[in-house]
PDB file of C-alpha atoms in Angstrom:
ATOM      1  CA  MET A  12     -15.145 -47.392   9.872  1.00  0.00           C
ATOM      2  CA  SER A  13     -12.940 -47.914  12.943  1.00  0.00           C
ATOM      3  CA  LYS A  14     -12.267 -45.098  15.404  1.00  0.00           C
ATOM      4  CA  GLN A  15      -8.594 -45.040  14.400  1.00  0.00           C
ATOM      5  CA  THR A  16      -9.433 -44.795  10.703  1.00  0.00           C
ATOM      6  CA  ARG A  17     -11.985 -42.072  11.379  1.00  0.00           C
ATOM      7  CA  ARG A  18      -9.429 -40.156  13.430  1.00  0.00           C
ATOM      8  CA  ARG A  19      -6.925 -40.299  10.578  1.00  0.00           C
ATOM      9  CA  GLU A  20      -9.589 -39.068   8.127  1.00  0.00           C
ATOM     10  CA  LEU A  21     -10.435 -36.126  10.401  1.00  0.00           C
ATOM     11  CA  GLU A  22      -6.773 -35.220  10.733  1.00  0.00           C
ATOM     12  CA  ARG A  23      -6.352 -35.236   6.941  1.00  0.00           C
ATOM     13  CA  LEU A  24      -9.468 -33.093   6.572  1.00  0.00           C
ATOM     14  CA  ARG A  25      -8.177 -30.556   9.082  1.00  0.00           C
ATOM     15  CA  ALA A  26      -4.806 -30.421   7.345  1.00  0.00           C
ATOM     16  CA  ARG A  27      -6.462 -29.882   3.962  1.00  0.00           C
ATOM     17  CA  ARG A  28      -8.648 -27.077   5.320  1.00  0.00           C
ATOM     18  CA  GLU A  29      -5.675 -25.394   6.930  1.00  0.00           C
ATOM     19  CA  ALA A  30      -3.763 -25.573   3.642  1.00  0.00           C
ATOM     20  CA  GLU A  31      -6.724 -24.010   1.837  1.00  0.00           C
ATOM     21  CA  ARG A  32      -6.836 -21.184   4.386  1.00  0.00           C
ATOM     22  CA  GLN A  33      -3.115 -20.561   3.935  1.00  0.00           C
ATOM     23  CA  ARG A  34      -3.528 -20.424   0.129  1.00  0.00           C
ATOM     24  CA  ALA A  35      -6.418 -17.973   0.495  1.00  0.00           C
ATOM     25  CA  ARG A  36      -4.266 -15.717   2.682  1.00  0.00           C
ATOM     26  CA  ARG A  37      -1.464 -15.780   0.127  1.00  0.00           C
ATOM     27  CA  ARG A  38      -3.840 -14.977  -2.731  1.00  0.00           C
ATOM     28  CA  ARG A  39      -5.276 -12.059  -0.777  1.00  0.00           C
ATOM     29  CA  ALA A  40      -1.807 -10.708  -0.058  1.00  0.00           C
ATOM     30  CA  LEU A  41      -0.843 -10.872  -3.728  1.00  0.00           C
ATOM     31  CA  LEU A  42      -4.048  -9.243  -4.942  1.00  0.00           C
ATOM     32  CA  THR A  43      -4.370  -6.508  -2.366  1.00  0.00           C
ATOM     33  CA  TYR A  44      -0.795  -5.587  -1.698  1.00  0.00           C
ATOM     34  CA  GLY A  45       0.946  -6.622  -4.881  1.00  0.00           C
ATOM     35  CA  GLY A  46       4.466  -7.902  -4.521  1.00  0.00           C
ATOM     36  CA  LEU A  47       4.888  -5.962  -1.288  1.00  0.00           C
ATOM     37  CA  GLY A  48       2.432  -8.134   0.604  1.00  0.00           C
ATOM     38  CA  LEU A  49       4.298 -11.244  -0.433  1.00  0.00           C
ATOM     39  CA  VAL A  50       7.520  -9.777   0.899  1.00  0.00           C
ATOM     40  CA  VAL A  51       5.883  -9.388   4.313  1.00  0.00           C
ATOM     41  CA  VAL A  52       5.031 -13.071   4.398  1.00  0.00           C
ATOM     42  CA  VAL A  53       8.479 -14.122   3.202  1.00  0.00           C
ATOM     43  CA  ALA A  54      10.173 -11.799   5.677  1.00  0.00           C
ATOM     44  CA  ALA A  55       8.065 -13.153   8.510  1.00  0.00           C
ATOM     45  CA  VAL A  56       8.964 -16.742   7.666  1.00  0.00           C
ATOM     46  CA  ALA A  57      12.635 -15.906   7.226  1.00  0.00           C
ATOM     47  CA  ALA A  58      12.695 -14.198  10.587  1.00  0.00           C
ATOM     48  CA  GLY A  59      11.173 -17.238  12.257  1.00  0.00           C
ATOM     49  CA  LEU A  60       8.079 -15.389  13.453  1.00  0.00           C
ATOM     50  CA  GLN A  61       5.332 -17.523  14.959  1.00  0.00           C
ATOM     51  CA  LEU A  62       1.901 -16.259  13.888  1.00  0.00           C
ATOM     52  CA  THR A  63      -1.396 -17.191  15.444  1.00  0.00           C
ATOM     53  CA  ALA A  64      -4.413 -18.258  13.412  1.00  0.00           C
ATOM     54  CA  ASP A  65      -5.519 -14.656  12.880  1.00  0.00           C
ATOM     55  CA  ASP A  66      -2.043 -13.549  11.725  1.00  0.00           C
ATOM     56  CA  THR A  67      -1.362 -11.616  14.941  1.00  0.00           C
ATOM     57  CA  PRO A  68       2.361 -11.690  15.856  1.00  0.00           C
ATOM     58  CA  ALA A  69       3.008 -13.857  18.887  1.00  0.00           C
ATOM     59  CA  GLY A  70       3.487 -11.740  21.985  1.00  0.00           C
ATOM     60  CA  ALA A  71       1.648  -8.758  20.551  1.00  0.00           C
ATOM     61  CA  ALA A  72      -0.876  -6.858  22.621  1.00  0.00           C
ATOM     62  CA  ALA A  73      -4.316  -8.418  22.680  1.00  0.00           C
ATOM     63  CA  THR A  74      -6.060  -5.175  21.706  1.00  0.00           C
ATOM     64  CA  THR A  75      -8.506  -5.728  18.845  1.00  0.00           C
ATOM     65  CA  VAL A  76      -9.600  -2.989  16.455  1.00  0.00           C
ATOM     66  CA  ALA A  77     -12.938  -3.616  14.793  1.00  0.00           C
ATOM     67  CA  SER A  78     -12.964  -3.606  11.004  1.00  0.00           C
ATOM     68  CA  PRO A  79     -15.000  -0.691   9.626  1.00  0.00           C
ATOM     69  CA  THR A  80     -18.338  -1.305   7.970  1.00  0.00           C
ATOM     70  CA  THR A  81     -18.982   0.236   4.603  1.00  0.00           C
ATOM     71  CA  ALA A  82     -22.039   1.190   2.597  1.00  0.00           C
ATOM     72  CA  PRO A  83     -22.550   0.741  -1.144  1.00  0.00           C
ATOM     73  CA  ALA A  84     -20.611   3.293  -3.181  1.00  0.00           C
ATOM     74  CA  GLN A  85     -23.772   4.831  -4.630  1.00  0.00           C
ATOM     75  CA  GLN A  86     -24.766   5.980  -1.151  1.00  0.00           C
ATOM     76  CA  PHE A  87     -21.718   8.217  -0.821  1.00  0.00           C
ATOM     77  CA  ASP A  88     -21.494  11.789  -2.021  1.00  0.00           C
ATOM     78  CA  ASP A  89     -17.857  12.256  -1.038  1.00  0.00           C
ATOM     79  CA  ALA A  90     -14.501  10.615  -1.791  1.00  0.00           C
ATOM     80  CA  ARG A  91     -15.840   7.245  -0.669  1.00  0.00           C
ATOM     81  CA  ALA A  92     -17.958   7.132  -3.822  1.00  0.00           C
ATOM     82  CA  GLY A  93     -14.786   5.940  -5.537  1.00  0.00           C
ATOM     83  CA  ALA A  94     -13.297   4.148  -2.524  1.00  0.00           C
ATOM     84  CA  PRO A  95     -16.215   2.687  -0.558  1.00  0.00           C
ATOM     85  CA  THR A  96     -14.026   0.546   1.698  1.00  0.00           C
ATOM     86  CA  ALA A  97     -12.464   3.611   3.321  1.00  0.00           C
ATOM     87  CA  PRO A  98     -13.406   3.960   7.018  1.00  0.00           C
ATOM     88  CA  ALA A  99     -15.872   6.707   7.819  1.00  0.00           C
ATOM     89  CA  GLN A 100     -13.721   7.851  10.740  1.00  0.00           C
ATOM     90  CA  VAL A 101     -10.920  10.071   9.520  1.00  0.00           C
ATOM     91  CA  ALA A 102      -7.603  10.085  11.369  1.00  0.00           C
ATOM     92  CA  CYS A 103      -6.130  13.207  12.965  1.00  0.00           C
ATOM     93  CA  GLY A 104      -9.541  14.871  13.227  1.00  0.00           C
ATOM     94  CA  GLY A 105      -9.790  15.355   9.475  1.00  0.00           C
ATOM     95  CA  GLU A 106     -12.774  15.166   7.164  1.00  0.00           C
ATOM     96  CA  ILE A 107     -13.553  13.053   4.117  1.00  0.00           C
ATOM     97  CA  PRO A 108     -12.712  15.131   1.018  1.00  0.00           C
ATOM     98  CA  PRO A 109     -15.135  15.622  -1.888  1.00  0.00           C
ATOM     99  CA  LYS A 110     -15.399  13.060  -4.640  1.00  0.00           C
ATOM    100  CA  VAL A 111     -13.524  13.718  -7.851  1.00  0.00           C
ATOM    101  CA  THR A 112     -13.945  12.598 -11.437  1.00  0.00           C
ATOM    102  CA  ARG A 113     -10.751  10.935 -12.623  1.00  0.00           C
ATOM    103  CA  PRO A 114      -9.759  10.381 -16.230  1.00  0.00           C
ATOM    104  CA  THR A 115      -9.126   6.879 -17.511  1.00  0.00           C
ATOM    105  CA  PHE A 116      -6.131   5.916 -19.616  1.00  0.00           C
ATOM    106  CA  ASP A 117      -5.475   3.259 -22.237  1.00  0.00           C
ATOM    107  CA  ALA A 118      -1.699   3.612 -22.319  1.00  0.00           C
ATOM    108  CA  ALA A 119       1.178   4.961 -20.267  1.00  0.00           C
ATOM    109  CA  PRO A 120       1.988   8.654 -20.777  1.00  0.00           C
ATOM    110  CA  LYS A 121       4.776   9.685 -23.137  1.00  0.00           C
ATOM    111  CA  THR A 122       5.693  12.741 -21.092  1.00  0.00           C
ATOM    112  CA  THR A 123       9.252  13.159 -19.884  1.00  0.00           C
ATOM    113  CA  VAL A 124      11.032  15.003 -17.088  1.00  0.00           C
ATOM    114  CA  ASP A 125      14.181  17.117 -17.118  1.00  0.00           C
ATOM    115  CA  PRO A 126      16.914  15.541 -14.942  1.00  0.00           C
ATOM    116  CA  ALA A 127      18.415  18.993 -14.389  1.00  0.00           C
ATOM    117  CA  LYS A 128      15.249  20.292 -12.722  1.00  0.00           C
ATOM    118  CA  THR A 129      13.859  19.822  -9.216  1.00  0.00           C
ATOM    119  CA  TYR A 130      10.429  18.252  -8.774  1.00  0.00           C
ATOM    120  CA  LEU A 131       8.720  18.639  -5.417  1.00  0.00           C
ATOM    121  CA  ALA A 132       5.460  16.796  -4.770  1.00  0.00           C
ATOM    122  CA  THR A 133       3.360  18.232  -1.933  1.00  0.00           C
ATOM    123  CA  PHE A 134       0.845  15.954  -0.249  1.00  0.00           C
ATOM    124  CA  GLN A 135      -1.946  17.722   1.645  1.00  0.00           C
ATOM    125  CA  THR A 136      -3.414  14.980   3.842  1.00  0.00           C
ATOM    126  CA  SER A 137      -5.898  14.536   6.666  1.00  0.00           C
ATOM    127  CA  CYS A 138      -2.942  14.476   9.072  1.00  0.00           C
ATOM    128  CA  GLY A 139      -1.012  17.407   7.629  1.00  0.00           C
ATOM    129  CA  ARG A 140       1.321  18.262   4.791  1.00  0.00           C
ATOM    130  CA  PHE A 141       4.538  16.633   3.638  1.00  0.00           C
ATOM    131  CA  THR A 142       6.772  17.078   0.603  1.00  0.00           C
ATOM    132  CA  VAL A 143       8.593  14.521  -1.535  1.00  0.00           C
ATOM    133  CA  ARG A 144      11.561  15.412  -3.715  1.00  0.00           C
ATOM    134  CA  LEU A 145      11.230  13.260  -6.830  1.00  0.00           C
ATOM    135  CA  ASP A 146      14.255  11.707  -8.527  1.00  0.00           C
ATOM    136  CA  PRO A 147      14.221  12.343 -12.295  1.00  0.00           C
ATOM    137  CA  ARG A 148      17.817  11.129 -12.638  1.00  0.00           C
ATOM    138  CA  LYS A 149      17.556   7.635 -11.183  1.00  0.00           C
ATOM    139  CA  ALA A 150      13.895   7.069 -12.050  1.00  0.00           C
ATOM    140  CA  PRO A 151      12.891   9.256 -15.022  1.00  0.00           C
ATOM    141  CA  ILE A 152      10.042   6.997 -16.201  1.00  0.00           C
ATOM    142  CA  THR A 153       8.512   6.594 -12.751  1.00  0.00           C
ATOM    143  CA  THR A 154       8.935  10.279 -11.941  1.00  0.00           C
ATOM    144  CA  ALA A 155       7.362  11.373 -15.224  1.00  0.00           C
ATOM    145  CA  ASN A 156       4.450   9.020 -14.624  1.00  0.00           C
ATOM    146  CA  PHE A 157       3.900  10.363 -11.109  1.00  0.00           C
ATOM    147  CA  VAL A 158       4.063  13.982 -12.284  1.00  0.00           C
ATOM    148  CA  PHE A 159       1.621  13.198 -15.100  1.00  0.00           C
ATOM    149  CA  LEU A 160      -0.933  11.582 -12.760  1.00  0.00           C
ATOM    150  CA  ALA A 161      -0.613  14.352 -10.186  1.00  0.00           C
ATOM    151  CA  GLY A 162      -1.252  16.910 -12.939  1.00  0.00           C
ATOM    152  CA  LYS A 163      -4.465  15.051 -13.833  1.00  0.00           C
ATOM    153  CA  LYS A 164      -5.535  15.191 -10.135  1.00  0.00           C
ATOM    154  CA  PHE A 165      -5.481  11.401 -10.133  1.00  0.00           C
ATOM    155  CA  TYR A 166      -4.270  11.231  -6.533  1.00  0.00           C
ATOM    156  CA  ASP A 167      -6.686  13.787  -5.107  1.00  0.00           C
ATOM    157  CA  SER A 168      -9.291  12.301  -2.736  1.00  0.00           C
ATOM    158  CA  THR A 169      -7.525   8.941  -2.425  1.00  0.00           C
ATOM    159  CA  TRP A 170      -6.584   7.365   0.890  1.00  0.00           C
ATOM    160  CA  PHE A 171      -3.634   5.442   2.308  1.00  0.00           C
ATOM    161  CA  HIS A 172      -5.301   2.049   2.125  1.00  0.00           C
ATOM    162  CA  ARG A 173      -2.457   0.088   3.704  1.00  0.00           C
ATOM    163  CA  ILE A 174      -0.176   0.564   6.687  1.00  0.00           C
ATOM    164  CA  VAL A 175       2.306  -2.201   7.439  1.00  0.00           C
ATOM    165  CA  PRO A 176       3.429  -1.302  10.960  1.00  0.00           C
ATOM    166  CA  GLY A 177       6.947  -2.715  11.002  1.00  0.00           C
ATOM    167  CA  GLY A 178       8.247  -4.579  14.027  1.00  0.00           C
ATOM    168  CA  ALA A 179       7.114  -8.181  13.826  1.00  0.00           C
ATOM    169  CA  ALA A 180       5.493  -7.445  10.447  1.00  0.00           C
ATOM    170  CA  GLY A 181       8.982  -7.202   8.942  1.00  0.00           C
ATOM    171  CA  ILE A 182       8.628  -3.956   7.007  1.00  0.00           C
ATOM    172  CA  ALA A 183       7.296  -0.488   7.822  1.00  0.00           C
ATOM    173  CA  VAL A 184       5.413   1.282   5.029  1.00  0.00           C
ATOM    174  CA  ILE A 185       2.315   3.286   4.244  1.00  0.00           C
ATOM    175  CA  GLN A 186       0.795   2.671   0.819  1.00  0.00           C
ATOM    176  CA  GLY A 187      -1.485   4.814  -1.310  1.00  0.00           C
ATOM    177  CA  GLY A 188      -2.198   5.857  -4.866  1.00  0.00           C
ATOM    178  CA  ASP A 189      -5.101   3.479  -5.508  1.00  0.00           C
ATOM    179  CA  PRO A 190      -8.236   5.284  -6.773  1.00  0.00           C
ATOM    180  CA  GLU A 191     -10.355   2.351  -5.564  1.00  0.00           C
ATOM    181  CA  GLY A 192      -8.718   2.223  -2.153  1.00  0.00           C
ATOM    182  CA  SER A 193      -8.750  -1.573  -2.275  1.00  0.00           C
ATOM    183  CA  GLY A 194      -5.185  -2.345  -3.330  1.00  0.00           C
ATOM    184  CA  LYS A 195      -6.387  -3.499  -6.749  1.00  0.00           C
ATOM    185  CA  GLY A 196      -6.846  -0.199  -8.579  1.00  0.00           C
ATOM    186  CA  GLY A 197      -4.597   1.719 -10.931  1.00  0.00           C
ATOM    187  CA  PRO A 198      -4.506   4.074 -13.907  1.00  0.00           C
ATOM    188  CA  GLY A 199      -5.304   1.418 -16.512  1.00  0.00           C
ATOM    189  CA  TYR A 200      -1.722   0.861 -17.679  1.00  0.00           C
ATOM    190  CA  SER A 201       1.657  -0.209 -16.318  1.00  0.00           C
ATOM    191  CA  ILE A 202       5.164   1.222 -16.587  1.00  0.00           C
ATOM    192  CA  LYS A 203       8.663  -0.221 -16.771  1.00  0.00           C
ATOM    193  CA  ASP A 204      10.672  -0.812 -13.615  1.00  0.00           C
ATOM    194  CA  GLU A 205      13.697   1.300 -12.726  1.00  0.00           C
ATOM    195  CA  LEU A 206      15.065  -0.865  -9.972  1.00  0.00           C
ATOM    196  CA  PRO A 207      17.737   0.220  -7.499  1.00  0.00           C
ATOM    197  CA  SER A 208      21.061  -1.594  -7.396  1.00  0.00           C
ATOM    198  CA  SER A 209      20.478  -2.836  -3.844  1.00  0.00           C
ATOM    199  CA  PRO A 210      17.864  -2.892  -1.048  1.00  0.00           C
ATOM    200  CA  ALA A 211      19.824  -0.089   0.644  1.00  0.00           C
ATOM    201  CA  ALA A 212      17.646   2.262  -1.411  1.00  0.00           C
ATOM    202  CA  TYR A 213      14.667   1.483   0.839  1.00  0.00           C
ATOM    203  CA  LYS A 214      15.911   3.734   3.580  1.00  0.00           C
ATOM    204  CA  LYS A 215      13.658   5.622   5.956  1.00  0.00           C
ATOM    205  CA  TYR A 216      11.390   8.143   4.148  1.00  0.00           C
ATOM    206  CA  SER A 217      12.145   6.773   0.686  1.00  0.00           C
ATOM    207  CA  VAL A 218       9.245   6.591  -1.784  1.00  0.00           C
ATOM    208  CA  ALA A 219       8.872   3.669  -4.186  1.00  0.00           C
ATOM    209  CA  MET A 220       6.414   2.313  -6.730  1.00  0.00           C
ATOM    210  CA  ALA A 221       4.348  -0.670  -5.583  1.00  0.00           C
ATOM    211  CA  ASN A 222       3.788  -3.522  -8.014  1.00  0.00           C
ATOM    212  CA  SER A 223       2.508  -7.070  -8.377  1.00  0.00           C
ATOM    213  CA  GLY A 224       5.472  -8.296 -10.396  1.00  0.00           C
ATOM    214  CA  PRO A 225       8.038  -7.071 -12.921  1.00  0.00           C
ATOM    215  CA  ASP A 226       6.993  -3.986 -14.938  1.00  0.00           C
ATOM    216  CA  SER A 227       3.506  -3.895 -13.366  1.00  0.00           C
ATOM    217  CA  GLY A 228       3.630  -0.579 -11.486  1.00  0.00           C
ATOM    218  CA  GLY A 229       1.031   2.063 -12.289  1.00  0.00           C
ATOM    219  CA  SER A 230      -0.090   4.563  -9.667  1.00  0.00           C
ATOM    220  CA  GLN A 231       0.297   2.868  -6.286  1.00  0.00           C
ATOM    221  CA  PHE A 232       3.319   3.822  -4.202  1.00  0.00           C
ATOM    222  CA  PHE A 233       4.652   3.231  -0.726  1.00  0.00           C
ATOM    223  CA  ILE A 234       6.631   5.323   1.733  1.00  0.00           C
ATOM    224  CA  SER A 235       9.061   3.683   4.139  1.00  0.00           C
ATOM    225  CA  PHE A 236       8.701   5.134   7.629  1.00  0.00           C
ATOM    226  CA  ASP A 237      11.598   3.029   8.875  1.00  0.00           C
ATOM    227  CA  ASP A 238      14.692   1.488   7.313  1.00  0.00           C
ATOM    228  CA  ASN A 239      13.427  -1.373   5.110  1.00  0.00           C
ATOM    229  CA  SER A 240      16.759  -2.258   3.534  1.00  0.00           C
ATOM    230  CA  LYS A 241      16.776  -5.618   5.333  1.00  0.00           C
ATOM    231  CA  GLY A 242      13.099  -6.402   4.779  1.00  0.00           C
ATOM    232  CA  LEU A 243      12.715  -5.733   1.065  1.00  0.00           C
ATOM    233  CA  GLN A 244      14.386  -7.022  -2.054  1.00  0.00           C
ATOM    234  CA  ALA A 245      15.347  -4.621  -4.836  1.00  0.00           C
ATOM    235  CA  ASN A 246      12.099  -5.188  -6.727  1.00  0.00           C
ATOM    236  CA  TYR A 247      10.516  -1.731  -6.484  1.00  0.00           C
ATOM    237  CA  SER A 248      11.430   1.483  -8.273  1.00  0.00           C
ATOM    238  CA  VAL A 249      12.542   4.169  -5.820  1.00  0.00           C
ATOM    239  CA  PHE A 250      11.615   7.575  -7.203  1.00  0.00           C
ATOM    240  CA  GLY A 251      11.734  10.019  -4.317  1.00  0.00           C
ATOM    241  CA  GLU A 252      12.306  10.907  -0.672  1.00  0.00           C
ATOM    242  CA  VAL A 253      10.267  12.785   1.917  1.00  0.00           C
ATOM    243  CA  VAL A 254      12.226  15.972   2.568  1.00  0.00           C
ATOM    244  CA  ASP A 255       9.738  17.990   4.581  1.00  0.00           C
ATOM    245  CA  GLY A 256       6.915  17.065   6.959  1.00  0.00           C
ATOM    246  CA  ARG A 257       8.423  13.762   8.026  1.00  0.00           C
ATOM    247  CA  ASP A 258       6.547  14.075  11.311  1.00  0.00           C
ATOM    248  CA  VAL A 259       3.324  13.853   9.290  1.00  0.00           C
ATOM    249  CA  VAL A 260       4.470  10.565   7.758  1.00  0.00           C
ATOM    250  CA  ASP A 261       5.255   9.293  11.260  1.00  0.00           C
ATOM    251  CA  LYS A 262       1.787  10.368  12.410  1.00  0.00           C
ATOM    252  CA  ILE A 263       0.115   8.473   9.564  1.00  0.00           C
ATOM    253  CA  ALA A 264       2.192   5.410  10.388  1.00  0.00           C
ATOM    254  CA  LYS A 265       0.683   5.349  13.887  1.00  0.00           C
ATOM    255  CA  VAL A 266      -2.926   5.088  12.712  1.00  0.00           C
ATOM    256  CA  PRO A 267      -4.418   1.876  14.191  1.00  0.00           C
ATOM    257  CA  VAL A 268      -4.751  -1.084  11.850  1.00  0.00           C
ATOM    258  CA  ALA A 269      -7.024  -4.111  11.635  1.00  0.00           C
ATOM    259  CA  GLY A 270      -7.868  -6.638   8.937  1.00  0.00           C
ATOM    260  CA  GLN A 271      -6.931 -10.263   8.368  1.00  0.00           C
ATOM    261  CA  ILE A 272      -3.196  -9.588   8.167  1.00  0.00           C
ATOM    262  CA  GLY A 273      -3.149  -6.485  10.346  1.00  0.00           C
ATOM    263  CA  ASP A 274      -2.375  -3.837   7.725  1.00  0.00           C
ATOM    264  CA  THR A 275      -5.770  -2.279   6.971  1.00  0.00           C
ATOM    265  CA  PRO A 276      -6.171   1.151   8.576  1.00  0.00           C
ATOM    266  CA  ALA A 277      -9.127   1.412  10.959  1.00  0.00           C
ATOM    267  CA  GLN A 278      -9.216   5.174  10.300  1.00  0.00           C
ATOM    268  CA  SER A 279      -8.815   6.792   6.910  1.00  0.00           C
ATOM    269  CA  VAL A 280      -6.005   9.180   6.018  1.00  0.00           C
ATOM    270  CA  TRP A 281      -6.860  11.015   2.815  1.00  0.00           C
ATOM    271  CA  ILE A 282      -4.669  12.671   0.233  1.00  0.00           C
ATOM    272  CA  GLU A 283      -6.833  15.734  -0.106  1.00  0.00           C
ATOM    273  CA  ARG A 284      -4.626  17.238  -2.781  1.00  0.00           C
ATOM    274  CA  LEU A 285      -1.323  16.353  -4.437  1.00  0.00           C
ATOM    275  CA  THR A 286       0.563  18.924  -6.486  1.00  0.00           C
ATOM    276  CA  VAL A 287       4.015  18.970  -8.101  1.00  0.00           C
ATOM    277  CA  ARG A 288       6.147  22.093  -8.338  1.00  0.00           C
ATOM    278  CA  THR A 289       9.041  22.270 -10.796  1.00  0.00           C
ATOM    279  CA  SER A 290      12.033  24.581 -10.525  1.00  0.00           C
TER     280      SER A 290
END
């Protein structure tokens, strides 16, 4: 084989390997962040961002945060027994909450909510408390589902497993509601979408259901800590807004991140307890 032919073969091999790496990144984004992760990639391309090989935005600070190491779930006697990938270091000086036993479900709940009533969901987290006013008028199915899961203590002792920091990343959200803490978990069923009429719904402090495609939402949700109306398409059901403790949401958003695409928290922020009050 001539040197020129060998050089061409090596170039083709490198191109094929790079394509395989890109496909692996896309698969990971779809599996671990549902449709939301894909939006980040699309937004980055649309904005003309140049990413380095490790998905760090060009021009970003060179500070590197080490990915946390985890032990097998059976070694934990706290909330990490259900979410073993959660970092041992808790943000804001908090502590890892106790483990809980969650029910499993075969079908979506048939409970309903009263659009004339007010539903306030209070999140007690490692970084403080904040309250979300749910929207039973615009999103009755999603609201009823959230109230049902909260009543079953499904969200207790779960952590915010994803923080997309905004800026060059395109969108600014914190995501939680996964009992596994991996981005792949849920309640065992899915619910129908109740999509907003436009992306304007993804304003700062709005709360929406995460999904991996149409009518695939379950328990995972995300909170916008900046205006995402230009970074997201109207593919996610908006079912609430943070009305109190917004500074706590901002504090969670500032937790350092690591991971392959820079959205895995290096410190855990736990939902110690989530309750819903109706009036």
